[in-house]
Coordinates of N, CA and C in Angstrom, one line a residue:
M7 N 0.4 -1.4 0.1 CA 0.4 -0.2 -0.2 C 1.0 1.0 0.0
F8 N 0.4 2.2 -0.8 CA 1.7 3.2 -1.0 C 1.3 4.2 -0.2
K9 N 1.8 5.2 0.7 CA 1.3 6.5 2.1 C 2.7 7.4 1.3
D10 N 2.1 8.5 1.0 CA 3.1 9.5 0.8 C 3.6 10.1 1.4
D11 N 3.8 9.8 2.7 CA 4.6 10.3 3.5 C 5.9 9.3 4.5
G12 N 6.5 8.3 3.7 CA 7.6 7.6 3.9 C 7.4 6.9 2.8
I13 N 8.1 5.5 3.3 CA 8.6 4.3 2.5 C 8.5 3.1 3.1
E14 N 8.2 2.0 2.6 CA 8.3 0.7 2.8 C 9.7 0.3 3.0
V15 N 9.8 -0.6 4.0 CA 11.3 -1.1 3.4 C 11.3 -2.7 4.1
N16 N 11.6 -3.4 2.8 CA 12.0 -5.1 3.2 C 13.5 -6.0 3.6
I17 N 14.1 -6.1 4.5 CA 15.4 -6.3 4.5 C 15.4 -7.7 4.4
K18 N 15.7 -9.2 3.7 CA 15.6 -10.0 3.9 C 17.2 -10.6 3.9
N19 N 17.4 -11.8 4.7 CA 18.8 -12.2 5.2 C 18.6 -13.9 4.4
N20 N 19.5 -13.7 3.6 CA 19.3 -14.9 2.6 C 20.7 -15.8 3.0
T21 N 21.4 -15.0 4.2 CA 23.0 -16.2 4.8 C 22.2 -17.3 5.9
N22 N 23.6 -17.8 5.9 CA 23.5 -18.8 6.8 C 23.4 -18.2 9.1
E23 N 23.8 -17.1 8.4 CA 23.6 -16.3 10.2 C 23.0 -15.3 10.5
P24 N 22.5 -14.9 11.5 CA 21.8 -13.9 11.3 C 22.4 -12.6 11.2
I25 N 21.7 -11.2 11.4 CA 22.7 -9.9 10.9 C 21.5 -9.3 12.3
T26 N 22.0 -8.2 12.8 CA 22.2 -7.1 14.0 C 22.3 -6.0 13.6
N27 N 21.9 -5.8 14.7 CA 21.6 -3.8 15.0 C 21.1 -3.6 13.3
V28 N 20.1 -3.8 12.4 CA 20.0 -3.2 11.2 C 19.3 -2.1 11.9
E29 N 19.7 -1.0 10.7 CA 19.0 0.3 10.9 C 18.7 1.3 9.1
F30 N 17.5 1.6 8.9 CA 17.1 2.1 7.7 C 16.9 3.3 8.2
T31 N 17.2 4.0 7.2 CA 17.1 5.6 7.2 C 17.3 6.7 5.9
T32 N 17.1 7.7 6.1 CA 17.4 8.7 5.4 C 18.8 9.6 5.4
T33 N 19.6 10.3 4.5 CA 20.2 10.9 4.3 C 19.7 12.2 5.5
E34 N 18.7 12.1 5.9 CA 18.5 13.6 7.1 C 18.6 12.8 8.3
R35 N 18.6 11.4 9.0 CA 18.5 10.9 10.2 C 17.3 11.1 10.9
I36 N 16.0 11.4 10.4 CA 15.4 12.4 11.8 C 14.8 10.9 11.7
E37 N 13.4 10.0 11.3 CA 13.9 8.6 11.5 C 14.3 7.8 11.2
I38 N 14.3 6.9 12.2 CA 15.2 5.3 11.7 C 14.5 4.0 12.3
V39 N 14.3 3.8 11.0 CA 13.8 1.8 11.2 C 14.7 1.1 11.9
K40 N 14.4 0.6 13.5 CA 15.4 -0.2 14.2 C 15.2 -1.5 13.9
I41 N 15.5 -2.6 13.7 CA 15.4 -4.2 13.9 C 16.9 -4.7 14.5
D42 N 16.4 -4.9 16.2 CA 17.7 -6.1 16.6 C 18.5 -7.0 15.3
R43 N 17.8 -8.1 15.4 CA 17.8 -9.0 14.4 C 17.0 -9.6 13.8
I44 N 17.3 -9.9 12.0 CA 17.0 -10.9 11.4 C 17.5 -12.3 11.3
E45 N 16.7 -13.2 11.8 CA 17.1 -14.4 11.9 C 18.0 -15.2 10.4
P46 N 18.7 -16.0 9.8 CA 18.7 -16.5 8.3 C 17.4 -16.8 7.6
N47 N 17.4 -16.7 6.7 CA 16.2 -16.8 5.5 C 14.8 -16.5 5.7
K48 N 14.9 -15.1 6.9 CA 14.5 -15.0 7.5 C 13.7 -13.0 6.4
S49 N 12.8 -12.7 6.6 CA 13.1 -11.0 6.8 C 12.0 -10.5 7.8
A50 N 12.7 -9.0 7.6 CA 11.4 -8.2 8.1 C 10.9 -6.7 7.0
T51 N 9.4 -6.5 7.4 CA 9.1 -5.5 6.7 C 8.6 -4.3 7.8
E52 N 9.2 -2.8 7.3 CA 8.8 -2.2 8.4 C 8.5 -1.0 7.2
F53 N 7.9 0.2 8.0 CA 7.9 1.4 7.1 C 8.4 2.7 8.2
L54 N 9.1 3.4 7.5 CA 9.8 5.0 7.4 C 8.9 5.9 7.5
S55 N 8.3 6.3 8.5 CA 8.1 7.6 8.2 C 8.8 9.0 7.5
M56 N 8.8 9.6 6.4 CA 8.9 10.5 5.8 C 8.4 11.9 6.3
K57 N 7.4 12.0 7.3 CA 6.7 13.3 7.9 C 7.5 14.6 8.0
K58 N 8.4 14.2 8.6 CA 9.6 15.7 9.0 C 10.6 15.9 7.6
N59 N 10.8 14.9 6.9 CA 11.8 15.1 6.2 C 11.5 16.3 5.2
K60 N 13.2 17.6 4.7 CA 12.4 18.3 3.7 C 13.0 18.6 2.7
A61 N 14.3 17.8 2.7 CA 15.2 18.0 1.7 C 15.0 16.7 0.8
D62 N 16.2 17.1 0.0 CA 16.3 15.9 -0.8 C 17.7 15.0 -0.3
G63 N 17.5 13.6 -0.7 CA 18.5 12.6 -0.2 C 18.3 11.4 -0.5
A64 N 19.3 10.6 -0.1 CA 19.4 9.0 -0.8 C 18.7 7.9 0.8
Y65 N 18.9 6.8 0.9 CA 18.5 5.9 2.0 C 19.5 4.8 2.0
S66 N 19.9 4.5 3.5 CA 21.0 4.3 3.9 C 20.5 2.9 4.7
L67 N 21.1 1.7 4.5 CA 21.0 0.1 5.2 C 22.4 0.5 5.9
T68 N 22.7 0.1 7.4 CA 23.7 -0.6 7.9 C 22.7 -1.8 8.8
F69 N 23.8 -2.5 9.2 CA 23.4 -4.0 10.0 C 25.3 -4.0 10.4
N70 N 25.0 -5.2 11.3 CA 26.3 -6.5 11.3 C 26.1 -7.5 11.5
R71 N 27.3 -8.2 10.4 CA 27.0 -9.9 9.9 C 27.6 -10.4 11.2
A72 N 27.6 -11.3 11.5 CA 27.4 -12.6 12.3 C 29.2 -12.2 13.1
N73 N 30.5 -12.1 12.1 CA 31.8 -11.9 12.0 C 31.4 -10.9 12.7
G74 N 30.8 -9.6 12.8 CA 31.1 -8.7 13.2 C 31.4 -7.3 12.4
K75 N 31.8 -7.9 11.2 CA 31.6 -6.5 10.5 C 30.5 -5.8 10.2
K76 N 30.7 -4.2 10.0 CA 30.2 -3.8 9.8 C 29.1 -3.0 8.5
E77 N 27.9 -3.5 7.7 CA 27.9 -3.3 6.1 C 26.9 -2.1 6.2
I78 N 27.4 -1.1 5.7 CA 26.2 0.1 4.6 C 26.2 0.0 3.8
S79 N 24.8 -0.1 2.8 CA 24.5 -0.2 1.8 C 23.5 1.2 1.5
G80 N 23.8 1.6 0.7 CA 22.8 3.2 0.0 C 22.6 3.1 -0.9
G81 N 21.1 3.7 -1.4 CA 20.8 3.7 -2.5 C 19.7 4.8 -2.6
G82 N 19.1 4.7 -4.0 CA 17.6 5.4 -4.2 C 17.7 7.3 -4.0
Y83 N 16.7 7.8 -4.1 CA 16.5 9.0 -4.2 C 15.3 9.2 -3.5
Y84 N 15.0 10.9 -2.8 CA 13.9 11.1 -2.5 C 14.4 12.9 -2.8
T85 N 13.2 13.7 -2.8 CA 13.2 14.7 -3.2 C 12.2 15.4 -2.5
N86 N 12.4 16.9 -1.8 CA 11.7 17.5 -1.2 C 11.2 16.7 -0.1
G87 N 11.9 15.6 0.4 CA 11.6 15.0 1.7 C 10.7 14.5 1.5
G88 N 10.0 14.0 0.1 CA 8.9 13.0 0.2 C 9.9 11.4 -1.1
S89 N 9.3 10.5 -1.2 CA 9.7 9.2 -1.0 C 9.3 9.0 -3.1
L90 N 10.2 8.8 -3.9 CA 9.8 8.6 -5.5 C 9.4 7.3 -5.5
D91 N 9.7 6.5 -4.0 CA 9.1 5.0 -3.9 C 8.4 4.5 -3.5
H92 N 7.8 3.6 -3.5 CA 6.0 2.3 -2.6 C 7.5 1.8 -2.0
W93 N 8.2 0.9 -2.2 CA 8.8 0.7 -1.9 C 10.5 0.3 -1.8
V94 N 11.5 -0.2 -1.0 CA 12.5 -1.0 -1.1 C 12.8 -2.3 -0.3
G95 N 13.6 -3.2 -1.2 CA 14.0 -4.2 -1.2 C 15.3 -4.4 -0.6
F96 N 16.4 -5.4 0.3 CA 17.2 -5.1 0.0 C 17.3 -6.8 0.3
E97 N 18.5 -7.7 -0.4 CA 18.7 -8.8 0.4 C 20.4 -8.9 0.6
I98 N 20.2 -9.8 1.4 CA 21.4 -9.5 2.4 C 22.2 -11.1 1.8
E99 N 22.7 -11.1 0.8 CA 24.0 -12.6 1.0 C 24.9 -12.3 1.3
N100 N 25.9 -13.7 1.3 CA 26.5 -13.8 1.8 C 27.6 -12.9 1.4
D101 N 27.8 -12.4 0.5 CA 29.3 -11.7 -0.1 C 28.5 -10.5 -0.8
T102 N 27.5 -9.7 -0.9 CA 27.1 -8.7 -1.4 C 25.5 -8.4 -0.9
I103 N 24.7 -7.4 -1.4 CA 23.5 -6.3 -1.0 C 22.9 -6.3 -2.1
I104 N 22.1 -6.6 -2.6 CA 21.3 -6.2 -4.0 C 20.0 -5.7 -2.9
V105 N 19.8 -4.2 -3.8 CA 18.9 -3.2 -3.9 C 17.9 -3.8 -4.5
K106 N 16.5 -3.7 -4.5 CA 15.6 -3.4 -5.4 C 14.1 -2.3 -4.8
F107 N 13.9 -1.2 -5.9 CA 13.5 -0.3 -5.3 C 11.9 -1.0 -6.8
D108 N 10.7 -0.2 -6.2 CA 9.7 -0.2 -7.3 C 10.0 0.8 -8.5
A109 N 9.7 0.4 -9.1 CA 9.7 1.5 -9.9 C 8.4 2.2 -10.4
P110 N 8.5 3.7 -9.9 CA 6.9 4.2 -10.0 C 6.7 4.5 -11.0
I111 N 5.5 5.0 -11.3 CA 4.7 5.6 -13.2 C 4.3 7.0 -12.3
Y112 N 4.9 7.5 -13.3 CA 5.1 9.0 -13.4 C 4.0 9.6 -14.3

């Protein structure tokens, strides 16, 4: 469901280890979606409110792998505090992060 005051995020852990300290936010860091832990082969879906965002920016996902390595993945674009996309999906693999945004129809 599209809401014009934010973006839905789905994070899927396709690894054999849990990921922890998951955070999804915007460049402005006004609101932050925090997920303590996503188990192997599980996913989490949350909604990031962007009601107070005002500027242009991008999205950022950070988390810790089981080995303690901190990963940072960015992407997408929003303008004047508003999301151009309805949702974003992150697929966490052992050696990479795949990011998919829905393709809005203008």
